Coordinates of C-alpha atoms in Angstrom, one line a residue:
Chain A
M1 CA -103.1 -53.1 138.9
S2 CA -105.9 -55.0 136.8
G3 CA -107.9 -55.2 139.4
L4 CA -109.0 -58.9 138.6
E5 CA -106.1 -60.6 140.6
R6 CA -108.9 -62.5 142.5
F7 CA -111.5 -62.9 139.5
S8 CA -112.4 -66.3 138.2
L9 CA -114.5 -67.0 135.7
N10 CA -116.7 -70.0 136.0
Q11 CA -116.9 -72.3 133.1
W12 CA -120.4 -72.7 133.0
T13 CA -120.9 -69.0 132.6
V14 CA -119.5 -68.8 129.2
R15 CA -120.7 -72.4 128.2
Q16 CA -120.7 -71.8 124.3
W17 CA -116.5 -72.2 125.0
S18 CA -114.6 -75.6 124.8
L19 CA -112.2 -75.8 127.3
P20 CA -109.2 -74.8 125.0
E21 CA -111.2 -71.6 123.9
L22 CA -111.6 -71.1 128.1
V23 CA -108.3 -71.4 128.3
A24 CA -107.1 -68.8 125.9
G25 CA -109.9 -66.6 126.1
C26 CA -109.3 -66.3 130.0
A27 CA -105.3 -65.8 129.4
A28 CA -105.9 -63.1 126.8
A29 CA -108.1 -61.1 129.1
G30 CA -105.8 -61.5 131.9
V31 CA -107.9 -63.7 134.1
R32 CA -105.8 -65.9 136.3
A33 CA -108.4 -68.3 137.7
V34 CA -111.0 -70.7 136.0
G35 CA -114.0 -72.8 137.9
L36 CA -114.3 -76.3 135.9
W37 CA -117.0 -78.7 135.5
R38 CA -116.5 -82.0 135.7
E39 CA -118.2 -83.0 132.3
P40 CA -116.1 -81.1 129.8
V41 CA -113.1 -81.7 132.0
R42 CA -113.6 -85.7 131.4
E43 CA -114.6 -85.4 127.9
Y44 CA -111.4 -83.3 127.3
G45 CA -109.5 -85.8 129.6
V46 CA -108.5 -84.6 133.0
E47 CA -104.8 -85.1 132.8
A48 CA -104.7 -83.0 129.6
A49 CA -107.1 -80.5 130.7
A50 CA -104.6 -80.0 134.1
R51 CA -101.7 -79.6 131.6
L52 CA -103.5 -77.3 129.5
V53 CA -105.1 -74.9 132.6
R54 CA -101.2 -75.3 134.3
G55 CA -99.4 -74.4 130.9
A56 CA -101.7 -71.4 130.6
G57 CA -100.5 -69.9 134.0
L58 CA -104.3 -70.6 135.4
T59 CA -105.1 -71.9 138.5
V60 CA -108.7 -73.9 139.1
S61 CA -110.9 -72.2 141.9
S62 CA -113.2 -74.6 142.1
L63 CA -114.2 -78.0 140.6
C64 CA -117.9 -78.4 140.1
R65 CA -119.5 -80.8 141.4
G66 CA -119.5 -83.6 143.8
G67 CA -122.2 -84.2 146.1
F68 CA -126.1 -85.7 145.5
L69 CA -125.3 -87.6 148.5
T70 CA -128.9 -88.1 149.9
A71 CA -129.9 -91.7 148.1
A72 CA -131.8 -93.8 150.9
D73 CA -131.0 -97.1 149.4
A74 CA -127.5 -99.1 149.7
P75 CA -126.5 -99.1 145.8
G76 CA -128.0 -95.6 145.2
R77 CA -125.4 -94.7 148.2
E78 CA -122.5 -96.5 146.9
R79 CA -123.0 -95.0 143.4
A80 CA -123.2 -91.7 144.8
L81 CA -119.9 -92.4 146.8
A82 CA -118.0 -93.7 144.0
G83 CA -119.0 -91.0 141.9
N84 CA -117.6 -88.3 144.7
R85 CA -114.3 -90.3 145.1
A86 CA -113.9 -89.9 141.3
A87 CA -114.7 -86.3 141.9
V88 CA -112.0 -86.0 144.4
E89 CA -109.4 -87.6 142.2
E90 CA -110.1 -85.1 139.6
A91 CA -110.0 -82.2 141.8
A92 CA -106.7 -83.1 142.7
A93 CA -105.3 -83.7 139.6
L94 CA -106.2 -80.4 138.3
G95 CA -105.1 -78.8 141.6
A96 CA -108.5 -77.1 142.4
A97 CA -108.8 -74.9 145.7
A98 CA -112.1 -76.8 146.5
L99 CA -114.5 -79.5 145.4
V100 CA -118.2 -78.1 145.2
L101 CA -120.3 -80.5 147.0
V102 CA -124.4 -80.1 146.1
A103 CA -126.1 -82.0 148.7
G104 CA -128.7 -83.7 146.8
G105 CA -132.6 -83.5 147.3
L106 CA -134.8 -85.7 148.7
P107 CA -135.3 -89.1 147.2
A108 CA -138.7 -89.8 145.2
G109 CA -141.7 -90.0 147.6
S110 CA -139.9 -89.0 150.6
R111 CA -140.5 -86.0 152.9
D112 CA -137.7 -86.6 154.9
L113 CA -135.8 -83.7 155.4
P114 CA -133.9 -84.3 158.3
G115 CA -133.4 -87.7 157.3
A116 CA -131.8 -86.8 153.9
R117 CA -129.7 -84.2 155.8
E118 CA -128.4 -87.1 158.1
R119 CA -127.3 -89.2 155.2
L120 CA -125.2 -86.3 153.8
A121 CA -123.4 -86.2 157.0
D122 CA -122.7 -89.9 156.8
A123 CA -121.1 -89.3 153.7
L124 CA -119.2 -86.6 154.5
A125 CA -117.9 -88.7 157.3
E126 CA -116.4 -91.0 154.5
L127 CA -115.3 -88.5 151.6
G128 CA -113.7 -85.9 154.1
P129 CA -110.7 -88.2 154.9
Y130 CA -110.6 -89.5 151.7
A131 CA -110.2 -86.3 150.1
A132 CA -107.8 -84.7 152.5
G133 CA -105.5 -87.8 151.5
Y134 CA -105.6 -86.2 148.1
G135 CA -105.1 -82.8 149.4
V136 CA -108.5 -82.0 148.2
R137 CA -110.9 -79.8 150.3
L138 CA -114.7 -80.2 150.1
A139 CA -116.8 -77.5 150.0
I140 CA -120.5 -77.7 151.0
E141 CA -122.9 -75.3 149.0
P142 CA -126.1 -74.2 150.3
L143 CA -128.5 -73.4 147.3
H144 CA -131.3 -71.3 147.4
P145 CA -134.6 -72.9 149.1
M146 CA -136.2 -72.9 146.0
F147 CA -134.0 -76.4 144.8
A148 CA -134.4 -78.0 148.2
S149 CA -136.6 -80.6 147.2
D150 CA -134.9 -81.7 143.9
R151 CA -131.4 -80.5 144.0
C152 CA -130.0 -79.6 147.3
V153 CA -131.2 -80.2 151.2
V154 CA -128.6 -77.6 152.6
S155 CA -130.5 -74.1 151.8
T156 CA -128.7 -71.5 154.1
L157 CA -125.1 -70.8 155.1
G158 CA -125.7 -71.6 158.7
Q159 CA -127.0 -74.9 157.8
A160 CA -124.0 -75.5 155.9
L161 CA -121.9 -74.5 158.6
D162 CA -123.5 -76.8 161.4
L163 CA -122.9 -79.6 158.9
A164 CA -119.1 -78.6 158.2
E165 CA -118.3 -77.9 161.6
R166 CA -118.6 -81.6 162.2
F167 CA -115.7 -82.3 160.3
P168 CA -112.0 -80.7 160.2
A169 CA -111.9 -77.3 158.8
G170 CA -109.4 -78.5 156.2
Q171 CA -111.7 -81.6 154.8
V172 CA -114.8 -79.8 154.8
G173 CA -115.5 -75.9 154.0
V174 CA -118.5 -74.0 152.6
V175 CA -119.5 -72.3 149.3
V176 CA -120.4 -68.8 149.5
D177 CA -122.5 -67.9 146.6
T178 CA -124.4 -64.8 146.6
Y179 CA -127.1 -66.0 144.2
H180 CA -128.7 -68.7 146.5
L181 CA -127.7 -66.6 150.0
W182 CA -129.1 -62.8 149.0
W183 CA -132.1 -63.2 150.4
D184 CA -131.2 -64.4 154.1
D185 CA -131.2 -62.0 156.7
A186 CA -128.8 -64.2 158.9
V187 CA -125.9 -64.3 156.5
G188 CA -124.2 -61.3 157.7
R189 CA -123.2 -63.1 160.9
E190 CA -122.9 -66.5 159.5
L191 CA -120.4 -65.2 157.1
V192 CA -118.4 -63.8 160.3
R193 CA -118.9 -67.5 161.8
A194 CA -117.8 -69.1 158.5
G195 CA -114.5 -67.0 158.7
E196 CA -114.0 -67.3 162.8
G197 CA -113.7 -71.1 161.7
G198 CA -112.0 -70.8 158.4
R199 CA -114.7 -72.5 156.6
I200 CA -115.1 -70.2 153.6
A201 CA -113.8 -72.6 150.6
A202 CA -115.4 -70.7 147.4
F203 CA -116.9 -67.6 146.6
Q204 CA -119.1 -67.3 143.7
L205 CA -120.9 -64.4 141.9
A206 CA -124.1 -64.3 140.0
D207 CA -127.2 -61.4 140.7
W208 CA -130.7 -62.4 141.2
I209 CA -133.3 -61.3 138.5
T210 CA -137.2 -62.0 138.0
P211 CA -139.1 -63.4 136.9
L212 CA -137.7 -67.1 137.2
P213 CA -138.0 -69.2 134.4
E214 CA -139.6 -72.5 134.4
G215 CA -137.5 -74.9 136.3
V216 CA -135.7 -72.0 138.0
L217 CA -132.4 -73.0 137.0
L218 CA -131.3 -70.7 134.2
G219 CA -132.7 -67.3 135.3
R220 CA -129.4 -65.8 137.0
G221 CA -128.4 -62.3 136.0
Q222 CA -125.0 -60.7 134.6
L223 CA -123.5 -58.9 137.7
G224 CA -125.0 -55.8 138.6
E225 CA -128.4 -56.7 136.8
G226 CA -130.3 -57.3 139.7
C227 CA -130.7 -56.6 143.0
V228 CA -128.0 -58.3 144.9
D229 CA -125.5 -56.1 146.9
L230 CA -122.5 -57.9 145.3
R231 CA -120.0 -55.5 146.7
W232 CA -121.1 -56.4 150.4
F233 CA -120.7 -60.0 150.2
R234 CA -117.2 -59.4 148.5
E235 CA -116.2 -57.1 151.5
R236 CA -117.8 -59.3 154.0
V237 CA -115.9 -62.3 152.6
E238 CA -112.5 -60.4 152.7
A239 CA -113.6 -59.4 156.2
A240 CA -113.8 -62.9 157.4
G241 CA -110.4 -63.8 156.0
Y242 CA -111.0 -65.5 152.6
A243 CA -108.4 -64.6 150.3
G244 CA -109.3 -67.0 147.5
A245 CA -110.9 -66.4 144.6
A246 CA -114.3 -64.6 143.3
E247 CA -115.7 -66.4 140.6
A248 CA -118.3 -65.6 137.9
E249 CA -120.9 -68.5 137.6
I250 CA -123.8 -67.4 135.9
F251 CA -126.2 -69.7 134.6
S252 CA -127.9 -67.9 131.7
P253 CA -129.4 -68.8 128.1
S254 CA -128.6 -65.3 126.9
L255 CA -125.1 -65.1 127.9
W256 CA -124.7 -68.4 126.3
A257 CA -126.1 -67.0 123.0
R258 CA -123.3 -64.6 122.6
E259 CA -119.5 -64.3 121.8
G260 CA -117.9 -65.9 124.4
A261 CA -115.2 -63.1 124.4
E262 CA -117.9 -60.6 124.6
V263 CA -119.4 -61.9 127.6
L264 CA -116.2 -62.3 129.6
A265 CA -115.3 -58.9 128.7
E266 CA -118.8 -57.4 129.9
T267 CA -118.3 -59.6 133.2
L268 CA -114.9 -57.9 133.9
D269 CA -116.4 -54.7 133.5
R270 CA -119.4 -55.6 135.8
Y271 CA -117.2 -57.3 138.1
R272 CA -115.0 -54.0 138.2
T273 CA -118.1 -51.6 138.8
H274 CA -120.3 -53.7 141.1
V275 CA -117.8 -56.0 142.9
L276 CA -114.6 -54.3 143.8
Chain B
M1 CA -166.9 -86.1 164.3
S2 CA -166.2 -85.1 160.7
G3 CA -162.7 -84.2 160.8
L4 CA -163.1 -80.8 159.1
E5 CA -164.3 -79.0 162.6
R6 CA -160.6 -76.5 161.7
F7 CA -160.7 -76.9 158.0
S8 CA -160.8 -73.6 156.3
L9 CA -161.0 -73.4 152.4
N10 CA -159.1 -70.4 151.1
Q11 CA -161.0 -68.7 148.2
W12 CA -157.9 -68.8 145.6
T13 CA -158.1 -72.7 145.8
V14 CA -161.1 -72.6 144.0
R15 CA -160.8 -69.4 142.0
Q16 CA -163.2 -70.2 139.3
W17 CA -166.0 -70.2 142.1
S18 CA -168.1 -66.7 142.8
L19 CA -168.4 -65.9 146.2
P20 CA -171.9 -66.9 146.2
E21 CA -170.7 -70.2 144.7
L22 CA -168.0 -70.3 147.3
V23 CA -170.3 -69.7 150.1
A24 CA -173.0 -72.7 149.1
G25 CA -170.2 -75.0 148.0
C26 CA -168.6 -75.0 151.5
A27 CA -171.8 -75.1 153.6
A28 CA -173.1 -78.1 151.2
A29 CA -169.4 -80.2 152.0
G30 CA -169.7 -79.2 155.7
V31 CA -166.7 -76.7 155.9
R32 CA -167.2 -73.8 158.3
A33 CA -164.3 -71.7 157.5
V34 CA -163.1 -69.3 154.3
G35 CA -160.2 -67.3 153.8
L36 CA -161.4 -64.4 151.8
W37 CA -159.3 -62.2 149.0
R38 CA -160.0 -58.5 149.0
E39 CA -160.9 -58.1 145.3
P40 CA -163.8 -60.5 145.0
V41 CA -164.8 -59.1 148.2
R42 CA -164.8 -55.7 147.1
E43 CA -166.6 -56.6 144.1
Y44 CA -169.4 -58.3 145.3
G45 CA -169.8 -55.8 148.4
V46 CA -167.9 -56.0 151.5
E47 CA -171.3 -55.8 153.6
A48 CA -172.8 -57.9 151.3
A49 CA -170.1 -60.5 151.5
A50 CA -170.1 -60.1 155.3
R51 CA -174.1 -60.9 155.4
L52 CA -173.6 -63.7 152.9
V53 CA -170.6 -65.4 154.7
R54 CA -172.4 -65.2 158.3
G55 CA -175.8 -66.0 156.7
A56 CA -174.3 -69.4 155.9
G57 CA -172.8 -69.9 159.1
L58 CA -169.2 -69.4 157.9
T59 CA -166.5 -67.5 159.9
V60 CA -163.6 -65.9 158.0
S61 CA -160.2 -67.3 159.2
S62 CA -158.5 -64.8 157.1
L63 CA -158.4 -62.2 154.7
C64 CA -155.7 -61.9 152.0
R65 CA -154.6 -59.3 151.8
G66 CA -152.4 -56.1 152.9
G67 CA -149.1 -55.2 153.2
F68 CA -146.8 -54.2 150.2
L69 CA -145.2 -51.8 152.7
T70 CA -141.6 -51.2 151.1
A71 CA -142.0 -48.2 149.2
A72 CA -139.2 -45.8 149.9
D73 CA -141.0 -42.8 148.6
A74 CA -143.5 -40.8 150.4
P75 CA -146.5 -40.8 148.0
G76 CA -146.0 -44.7 147.4
R77 CA -145.8 -44.9 151.4
E78 CA -149.2 -43.0 151.6
R79 CA -150.7 -45.4 149.2
A80 CA -149.8 -48.1 150.6
L81 CA -150.8 -47.1 154.4
A82 CA -154.4 -46.1 152.9
G83 CA -154.8 -49.3 151.0
N84 CA -154.0 -51.1 154.3
R85 CA -156.3 -48.9 156.4
A86 CA -158.7 -49.8 154.0
A87 CA -157.8 -53.7 154.3
V88 CA -158.1 -53.5 158.1
E89 CA -161.7 -52.3 157.4
E90 CA -162.9 -54.6 155.0
A91 CA -161.6 -57.4 157.7
A92 CA -163.5 -55.7 160.7
A93 CA -166.8 -56.3 158.7
L94 CA -165.7 -59.7 157.7
G95 CA -165.0 -60.7 161.4
A96 CA -162.0 -61.9 160.0
A97 CA -159.7 -63.5 162.6
A98 CA -156.4 -62.1 160.6
L99 CA -155.7 -59.7 157.9
V100 CA -152.5 -61.2 156.0
L101 CA -149.9 -59.4 155.3
V102 CA -147.4 -59.6 152.7
A103 CA -144.3 -57.6 153.0
G104 CA -143.5 -56.1 149.8
G105 CA -140.4 -56.6 147.7
L106 CA -137.9 -54.4 146.8
P107 CA -138.3 -51.0 145.1
A108 CA -137.3 -50.9 141.5
G109 CA -133.4 -50.5 141.6
S110 CA -132.9 -51.4 145.2
R111 CA -130.5 -53.3 146.5
D112 CA -131.1 -52.7 150.2
L113 CA -133.0 -55.4 151.9
P114 CA -132.8 -54.1 155.5
G115 CA -134.0 -50.7 154.2
A116 CA -136.8 -52.3 153.1
R117 CA -137.6 -54.4 156.1
E118 CA -137.2 -51.3 158.5
R119 CA -140.1 -49.4 156.3
L120 CA -142.2 -52.4 157.2
A121 CA -141.5 -52.0 160.6
D122 CA -142.2 -48.1 160.5
A123 CA -146.0 -49.1 158.9
L124 CA -146.7 -51.8 161.3
A125 CA -145.9 -49.2 164.0
E126 CA -148.9 -47.0 162.5
L127 CA -151.1 -49.9 161.4
G128 CA -150.9 -52.1 164.5
P129 CA -152.9 -49.6 166.6
Y130 CA -155.0 -48.6 163.8
A131 CA -156.0 -52.6 163.3
A132 CA -156.5 -53.4 167.0
G133 CA -158.9 -50.0 167.0
Y134 CA -161.0 -52.3 164.8
G135 CA -160.4 -55.5 166.7
V136 CA -158.5 -56.6 163.7
R137 CA -155.1 -58.7 164.0
L138 CA -152.5 -58.5 161.6
A139 CA -150.5 -61.2 160.4
I140 CA -147.1 -61.0 158.9
E141 CA -146.6 -63.8 156.3
P142 CA -143.1 -65.0 155.5
L143 CA -143.1 -65.9 151.9
H144 CA -140.6 -68.7 150.2
P145 CA -137.3 -66.8 149.7
M146 CA -137.9 -67.1 145.6
F147 CA -140.4 -64.1 146.4
A148 CA -137.7 -62.3 148.4
S149 CA -137.2 -59.5 145.5
D150 CA -140.6 -58.8 144.0
R151 CA -143.1 -59.8 146.9
C152 CA -141.8 -60.1 150.1
V153 CA -138.7 -59.2 152.0
V154 CA -139.6 -61.2 154.8
S155 CA -138.5 -64.8 154.1
T156 CA -138.5 -67.3 157.4
L157 CA -140.5 -67.3 160.2
G158 CA -137.8 -66.6 162.6
Q159 CA -137.6 -63.2 160.6
A160 CA -141.4 -62.5 160.9
L161 CA -141.3 -63.2 164.6
D162 CA -138.3 -60.9 164.9
L163 CA -140.4 -57.9 163.4
A164 CA -143.8 -59.1 165.2
E165 CA -142.5 -59.3 168.5
R166 CA -141.7 -55.5 168.4
F167 CA -145.5 -55.0 169.0
P168 CA -148.0 -56.7 171.1
A169 CA -149.3 -59.8 170.2
G170 CA -152.7 -58.8 169.9
Q171 CA -151.5 -56.3 167.2
V172 CA -149.3 -58.0 165.2
G173 CA -149.0 -61.8 164.5
V174 CA -147.7 -64.4 161.9
V175 CA -149.0 -66.7 159.2
V176 CA -147.5 -70.3 158.9
D177 CA -147.6 -71.2 155.5
T178 CA -146.7 -75.1 154.7
Y179 CA -145.5 -73.8 151.4
H180 CA -143.5 -70.9 152.1
L181 CA -141.7 -72.5 154.9
W182 CA -141.3 -76.2 155.0
W183 CA -137.4 -76.0 153.7
D184 CA -136.2 -74.2 156.8
D185 CA -134.1 -76.4 159.5
A186 CA -134.9 -73.4 162.1
V187 CA -138.8 -73.8 161.6
G188 CA -139.6 -76.2 164.2
R189 CA -137.6 -74.3 167.1
E190 CA -139.4 -70.9 165.6
L191 CA -143.0 -72.9 165.7
V192 CA -142.1 -73.1 169.6
R193 CA -141.1 -69.5 169.9
A194 CA -144.2 -68.4 168.0
G195 CA -146.1 -70.6 170.4
E196 CA -144.7 -69.0 173.6
G197 CA -145.1 -65.9 172.3
G198 CA -149.2 -66.4 171.2
R199 CA -148.1 -65.2 167.6
I200 CA -149.8 -67.5 165.2
A201 CA -152.7 -65.8 163.7
A202 CA -153.3 -68.2 160.9
F203 CA -151.9 -71.7 159.5
Q204 CA -152.2 -72.2 155.8
L205 CA -151.5 -75.4 154.1
A206 CA -150.1 -76.1 150.3
D207 CA -147.7 -78.6 149.2
W208 CA -144.4 -78.5 147.4
I209 CA -144.2 -79.7 144.0
T210 CA -141.3 -79.2 141.2
P211 CA -140.6 -78.2 138.5
L212 CA -141.7 -74.6 139.2
P213 CA -143.5 -73.1 136.5
E214 CA -142.2 -69.6 135.2
G215 CA -142.6 -66.7 137.8
V216 CA -143.1 -69.4 140.6
L217 CA -146.4 -67.9 141.8
L218 CA -148.9 -70.6 140.7
G219 CA -147.2 -73.9 141.0
R220 CA -148.4 -75.0 144.2
G221 CA -149.3 -78.5 145.0
Q222 CA -152.6 -80.4 146.2
L223 CA -152.3 -81.7 149.8
G224 CA -150.4 -84.9 149.7
E225 CA -149.0 -84.4 146.1
G226 CA -145.6 -83.1 147.1
C227 CA -143.0 -83.4 149.6
V228 CA -144.0 -81.2 152.7
D229 CA -144.8 -82.9 155.8
L230 CA -148.2 -81.5 156.4
R231 CA -149.4 -83.8 159.3
W232 CA -145.7 -82.3 161.2
F233 CA -147.0 -78.8 160.8
R234 CA -150.4 -79.6 161.8
E235 CA -149.1 -80.9 164.8
R236 CA -146.7 -78.6 165.7
V237 CA -149.2 -75.5 165.4
E238 CA -151.2 -77.4 167.6
A239 CA -148.3 -78.3 170.1
A240 CA -147.6 -74.2 169.7
G241 CA -151.5 -73.7 171.2
Y242 CA -152.8 -72.7 167.9
A243 CA -156.7 -73.5 167.9
G244 CA -157.6 -71.6 164.8
A245 CA -158.3 -72.7 161.3
A246 CA -156.1 -74.9 158.6
E247 CA -156.6 -73.2 155.5
A248 CA -156.0 -74.9 152.3
E249 CA -154.7 -72.1 149.9
I250 CA -153.4 -73.8 146.9
F251 CA -152.6 -71.5 143.7
S252 CA -153.0 -73.9 141.1
P253 CA -154.2 -73.5 137.6
S254 CA -154.9 -76.9 137.3
L255 CA -157.2 -77.2 140.5
W256 CA -158.8 -73.9 138.5
A257 CA -159.7 -75.9 135.5
R258 CA -161.8 -78.2 137.1
E259 CA -165.3 -78.2 138.8
G260 CA -164.8 -76.3 142.3
A261 CA -167.0 -78.8 144.0
E262 CA -164.8 -81.6 142.9
V263 CA -161.5 -79.7 143.9
L264 CA -163.3 -79.2 146.9
A265 CA -164.0 -82.8 147.8
E266 CA -160.7 -83.9 146.8
T267 CA -159.0 -81.4 149.2
L268 CA -161.0 -82.7 152.1
D269 CA -160.0 -85.9 151.1
R270 CA -156.4 -85.0 151.3
Y271 CA -156.6 -83.0 154.3
R272 CA -158.0 -86.0 156.0
T273 CA -155.4 -88.4 154.9
H274 CA -152.2 -86.1 155.0
V275 CA -153.2 -83.2 157.6
L276 CA -155.1 -84.9 160.4

């Protein structure tokens, strides 16, 4: 047992790698799954990417990402829905276990959080059946509350579940990402709830370190570098019945500045030490 | 009616002002209350500061701040308790309506959030009666979750109330700060709960703007500049029975670079437009 049966490498952790480099690097390291991003996949060609990944014996634990479904104007809403339908089709082509959805932030000038959240729910009512038709499961990802205004109006696991539970579990699940959820004193009981409803569609790993950089997007920590009890999360999602991948998704310019293979080897080492 | 009956100016909003400048500036502008910080008060002299403020007819809506009570080692814990007892005495001398407590973050190398929270509760059990003996009310301030590791392990109003409710309401209340709480979908019902228990000890105002600066401490928005529905919060704390001050506490280098009187005039104008 290598201990890596459930490990997945999210493409953005090694952004310096092209898609072929990612696939070759993962195969060489004994990694069995990857999390992919739409932009590099489309650049390479969706069908070609699917063949490449499948040919190397890799599965796709998630496709990042759809969402951004909070526009208040009709043209903005239509554009977002069309983009998400395309994302569903790409996820289907890749055989991705989940299409990650990031809610979107407040429209410019708006102070109406409840309204933005309702528009997201309306969009899910349209996209859920569409995705199910392609065999794709949508996964709402709550992001850390520091992103609530400009990126994601869904900030906690409880809130993501409130939203997901309006729809069949096969259509809409949630993403459990340690970086976004670690601070929440309610996350333990919400993980139980997520498990009971069969709602955990993806599990992502990154550590929390400070100081946060300007813009706060690219300051994630390598596994074990920060203060998140990653093992606690892994045990809780497993206890909740989740049997999918544990995907390392670390946005960090200091990782991107290094050799991809070295970053992957370090990440696997940290995964064994701090997650397993 | 000037509309300013409940307005209070937190000293850190106009950090460029000395304490005498703050007192004179507030008196000139018709402001009736100030929120003070321990460091400048001690530098001026606590008794002298109390005379200065009282002599100008101002009340003290809050003293910032005590807390940082999460140390795991005995000497660190004793130092923190001693510092907080001193803060209680200073708050009593100033006649402050509340002594704001910021929990503190995780000790270096720790991943144990529940443990840190329990140490805070233990400290409150010691400090609550001590403060009550001086007629001072402790006010737990939940800070935005982006501060959970390095500054404050209490991140939501619900969590602050869970903690406060272990003690008599006269000993321990909570701070409602729009900047820290605006994103939380549970904040409406937690404000009702806070009101029912008579727990709201202070109400602070700042707006949320992005991008956040490096370190995220000094990126607060002037009232009305961001996406927080400040009026909604003011109405909710009033509906919850809170009759104390609404204190503008905006940490912003761009405000500190301007004339204090100009900043105060702008803040009062924004308060009338976006809060009242």
